[in-house]
Coordinates of C-alpha atoms in Angstrom, one line a residue:
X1 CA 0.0 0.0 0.0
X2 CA 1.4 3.5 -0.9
X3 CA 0.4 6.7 0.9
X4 CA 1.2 9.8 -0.4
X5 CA 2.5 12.3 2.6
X6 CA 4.1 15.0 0.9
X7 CA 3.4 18.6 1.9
X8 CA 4.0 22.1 0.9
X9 CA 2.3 24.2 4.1
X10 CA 3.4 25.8 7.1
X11 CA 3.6 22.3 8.9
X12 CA 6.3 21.1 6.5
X13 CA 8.3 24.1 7.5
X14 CA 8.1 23.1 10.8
X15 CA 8.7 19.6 10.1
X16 CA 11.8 20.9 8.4
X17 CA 13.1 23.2 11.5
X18 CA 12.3 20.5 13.8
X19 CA 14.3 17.9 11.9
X20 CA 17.3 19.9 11.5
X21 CA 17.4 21.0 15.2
X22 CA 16.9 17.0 16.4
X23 CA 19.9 16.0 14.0
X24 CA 22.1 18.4 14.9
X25 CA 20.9 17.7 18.7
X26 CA 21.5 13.4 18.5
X27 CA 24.9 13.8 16.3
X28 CA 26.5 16.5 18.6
X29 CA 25.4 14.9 21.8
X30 CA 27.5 11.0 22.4
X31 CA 26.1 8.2 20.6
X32 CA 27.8 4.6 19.1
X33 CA 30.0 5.6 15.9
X34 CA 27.9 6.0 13.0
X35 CA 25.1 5.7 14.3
X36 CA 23.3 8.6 13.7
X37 CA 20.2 10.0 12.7
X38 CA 21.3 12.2 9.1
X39 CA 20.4 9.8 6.2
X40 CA 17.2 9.2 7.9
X41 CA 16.4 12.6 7.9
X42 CA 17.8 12.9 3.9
X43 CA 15.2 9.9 3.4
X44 CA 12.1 11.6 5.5
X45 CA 13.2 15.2 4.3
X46 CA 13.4 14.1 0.5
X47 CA 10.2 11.8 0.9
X48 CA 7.7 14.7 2.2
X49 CA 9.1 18.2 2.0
X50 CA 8.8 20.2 -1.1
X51 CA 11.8 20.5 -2.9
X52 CA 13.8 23.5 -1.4
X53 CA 13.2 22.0 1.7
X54 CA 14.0 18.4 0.9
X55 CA 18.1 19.4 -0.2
X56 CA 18.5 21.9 2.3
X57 CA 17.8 20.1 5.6
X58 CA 20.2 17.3 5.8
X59 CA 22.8 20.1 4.5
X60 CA 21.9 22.7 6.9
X61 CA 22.0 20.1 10.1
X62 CA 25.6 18.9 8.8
X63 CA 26.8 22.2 8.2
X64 CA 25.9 23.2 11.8
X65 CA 26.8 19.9 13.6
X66 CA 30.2 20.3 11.9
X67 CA 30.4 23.6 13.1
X68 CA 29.7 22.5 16.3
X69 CA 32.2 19.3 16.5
X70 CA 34.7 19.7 13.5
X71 CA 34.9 20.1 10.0
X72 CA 36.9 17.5 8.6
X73 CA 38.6 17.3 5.1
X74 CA 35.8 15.1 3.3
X75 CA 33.2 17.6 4.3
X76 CA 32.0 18.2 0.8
X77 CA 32.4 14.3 0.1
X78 CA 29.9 13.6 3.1
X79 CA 27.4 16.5 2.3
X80 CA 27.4 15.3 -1.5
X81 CA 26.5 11.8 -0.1
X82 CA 23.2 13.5 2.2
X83 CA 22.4 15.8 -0.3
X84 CA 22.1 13.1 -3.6
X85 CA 20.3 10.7 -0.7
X86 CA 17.6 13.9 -0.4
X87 CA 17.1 13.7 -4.1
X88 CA 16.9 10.3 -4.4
X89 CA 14.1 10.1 -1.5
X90 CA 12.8 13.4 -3.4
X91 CA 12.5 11.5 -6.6
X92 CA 11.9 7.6 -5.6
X93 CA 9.5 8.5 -2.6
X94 CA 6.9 10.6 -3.6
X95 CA 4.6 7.8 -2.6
X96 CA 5.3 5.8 0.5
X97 CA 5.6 2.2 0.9
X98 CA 7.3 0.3 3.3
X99 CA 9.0 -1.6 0.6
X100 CA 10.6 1.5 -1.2
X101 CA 11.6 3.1 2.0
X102 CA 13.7 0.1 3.1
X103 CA 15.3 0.0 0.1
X104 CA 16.0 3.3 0.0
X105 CA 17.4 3.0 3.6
X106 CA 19.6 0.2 2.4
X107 CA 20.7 1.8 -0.3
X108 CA 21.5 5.1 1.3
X109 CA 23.4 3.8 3.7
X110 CA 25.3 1.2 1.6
X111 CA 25.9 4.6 -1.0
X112 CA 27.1 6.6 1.8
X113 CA 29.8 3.2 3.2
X114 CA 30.8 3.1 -0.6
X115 CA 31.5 6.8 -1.3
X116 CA 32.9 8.3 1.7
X117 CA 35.3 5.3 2.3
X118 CA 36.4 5.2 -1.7
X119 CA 37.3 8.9 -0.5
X120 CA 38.8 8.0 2.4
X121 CA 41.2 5.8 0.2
X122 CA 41.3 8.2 -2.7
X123 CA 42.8 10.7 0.0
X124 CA 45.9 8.7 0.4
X125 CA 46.7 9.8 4.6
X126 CA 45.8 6.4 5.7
X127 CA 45.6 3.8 3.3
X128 CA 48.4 3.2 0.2
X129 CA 46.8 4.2 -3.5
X130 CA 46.7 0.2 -4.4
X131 CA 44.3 -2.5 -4.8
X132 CA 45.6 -4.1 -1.2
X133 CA 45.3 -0.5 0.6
X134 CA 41.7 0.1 -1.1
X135 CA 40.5 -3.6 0.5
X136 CA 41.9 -2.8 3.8
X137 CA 39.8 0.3 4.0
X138 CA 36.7 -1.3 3.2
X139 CA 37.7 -3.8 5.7
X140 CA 38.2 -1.5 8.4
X141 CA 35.3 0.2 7.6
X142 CA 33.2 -2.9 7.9
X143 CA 32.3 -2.2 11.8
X144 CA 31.5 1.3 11.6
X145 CA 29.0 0.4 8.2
X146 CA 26.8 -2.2 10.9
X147 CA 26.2 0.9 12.8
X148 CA 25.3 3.1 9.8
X149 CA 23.1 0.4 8.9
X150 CA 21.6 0.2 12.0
X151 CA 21.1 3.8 12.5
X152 CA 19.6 4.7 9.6
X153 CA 17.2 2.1 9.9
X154 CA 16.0 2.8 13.4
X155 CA 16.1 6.5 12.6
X156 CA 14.3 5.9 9.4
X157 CA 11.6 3.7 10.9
X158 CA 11.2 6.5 13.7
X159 CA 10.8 9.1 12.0
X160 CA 8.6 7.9 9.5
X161 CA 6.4 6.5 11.3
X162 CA 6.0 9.6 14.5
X163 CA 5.5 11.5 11.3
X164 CA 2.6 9.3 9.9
X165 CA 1.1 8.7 13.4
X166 CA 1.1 12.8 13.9
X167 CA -0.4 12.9 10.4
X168 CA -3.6 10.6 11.4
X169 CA -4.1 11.7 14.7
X170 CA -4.0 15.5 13.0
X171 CA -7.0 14.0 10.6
X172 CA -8.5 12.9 13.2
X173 CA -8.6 16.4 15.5
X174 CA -9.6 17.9 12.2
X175 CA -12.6 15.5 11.1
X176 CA -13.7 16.5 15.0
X177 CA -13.6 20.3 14.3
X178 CA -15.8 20.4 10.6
X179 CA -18.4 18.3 12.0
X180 CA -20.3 20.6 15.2
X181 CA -23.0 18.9 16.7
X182 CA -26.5 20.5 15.9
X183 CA -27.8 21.6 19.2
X184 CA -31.5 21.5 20.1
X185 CA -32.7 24.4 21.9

C-alpha cells in the first residue's frame, strides 16, 4: 500500500526546522559511531518536503553539527553523499511504501559506506593508493557500516512512522472540528 505524505504548508516548514534541530541535537550529543540519525532525515526530508526543503535540511543540520564538532577534510564528500540521498528520496518517494523506504534505507546507507570510504582511500593519509590499501579500508570500515546500517534504519523507521502517526491523529482532530453537533434548543 502506498500513501502519499508530501506537503508544501506551514507544517512542512516546521517539520523541516524541527528535523534539523533534532539531527544536529542526536549527532552533537555521544552516541555509538555512525550511528546517527542524518540519512534518515535525507530519506524523511526528501520523501515529504517540497523541494527546497528536501536538499536543504540534511545540509543545513551537517553544516551546523560540523560547526559545532569539527569540520573535517571530506566535508564536501559527506554533504554530497546526504544531499544526492535527499534527491533520491525526493525522486523515488513521492509515494510511500514500506518496501521502497527500506530500500532506499539500504541503499542510502550502503551509498554513503561506498562513497565516503572510496574517498577516504582516494585521499591517500591512511591507506596506500593500491588495490591491497583500497580492500583494507573497506575492511576497516566494515564495523563502523553495521552501525550506519543500524542507524539509519531505526532513525528511518522512527521518523517515518511519529510523522505518519502525527499525520492521522491531526485528521482525526480535524474530522472532530468540521463536524459541530447541531444543538437543540
Amino acid at each position: 500500500m502506498e500513501a502519499t505524505v508530501r506537503e508544501k504548508s506551514t507544517f512542512a516548514l516546521m517539520v523541516a526546522v524541527a528535523l534539523i534541530i533534532i539531527a544536529v541535537s542526536l549527532r552533537v550529543l555521544p552516541h555509538p559511531d555512525n550511528f546517527a540519525p542524518i540519512t534518515a532525515i535525507a530519506i524523511f526530508g526528501g520523501a515529504v518536503l517540497a523541494f527546497r526543503y528536501a536538499i536543504w535540511v540534511p545540509l543545513l543540520a551537517m553544516i551546523v553539527s560540523d560547526a559545532i564538532i569539527g569540520f573535517h577534510s571530506l566535508v564536501l564528500v559527506t554533504w554530497g553523499c546526504y544531499l544526492l540521498v535527499a534527491l533520491a528520496a525526493h525522486r523515488g518517494l513521492a509515494k510511500l511504501s514500506m518496501l521502497k523506504v527500506t530500500t532506499i534505507t539500504i541503499s542510502a546507507s550502503l551509498f554513503f559506506f561506498l562513497v565516503t570510504n572510496l574517498a577516504v582511500w582516494a585521499e591517500g593519509r591512511l591507506y596506500a593508493r593500491t588495490w591491497s590499501g583500497l580492500v583494507e579500508c573497506y575492511t576497516l570500515a566494515l564495523p563502523f557500516f553495521r552501525n550506519t546500517l543500524l542507524g539509519d534504519v531505526f532513525y528511518t523507521a522512527a521518523i517515518f512512522s511519529a510523522y505518519l502517526a502525527a499525520l492521522y491523529m491531526g485528521t482525526r482532530l480535524a474530522r472532530g472540528r468540521r463536524t459541530p453537533k447541531a444543538t437543540s434548543v
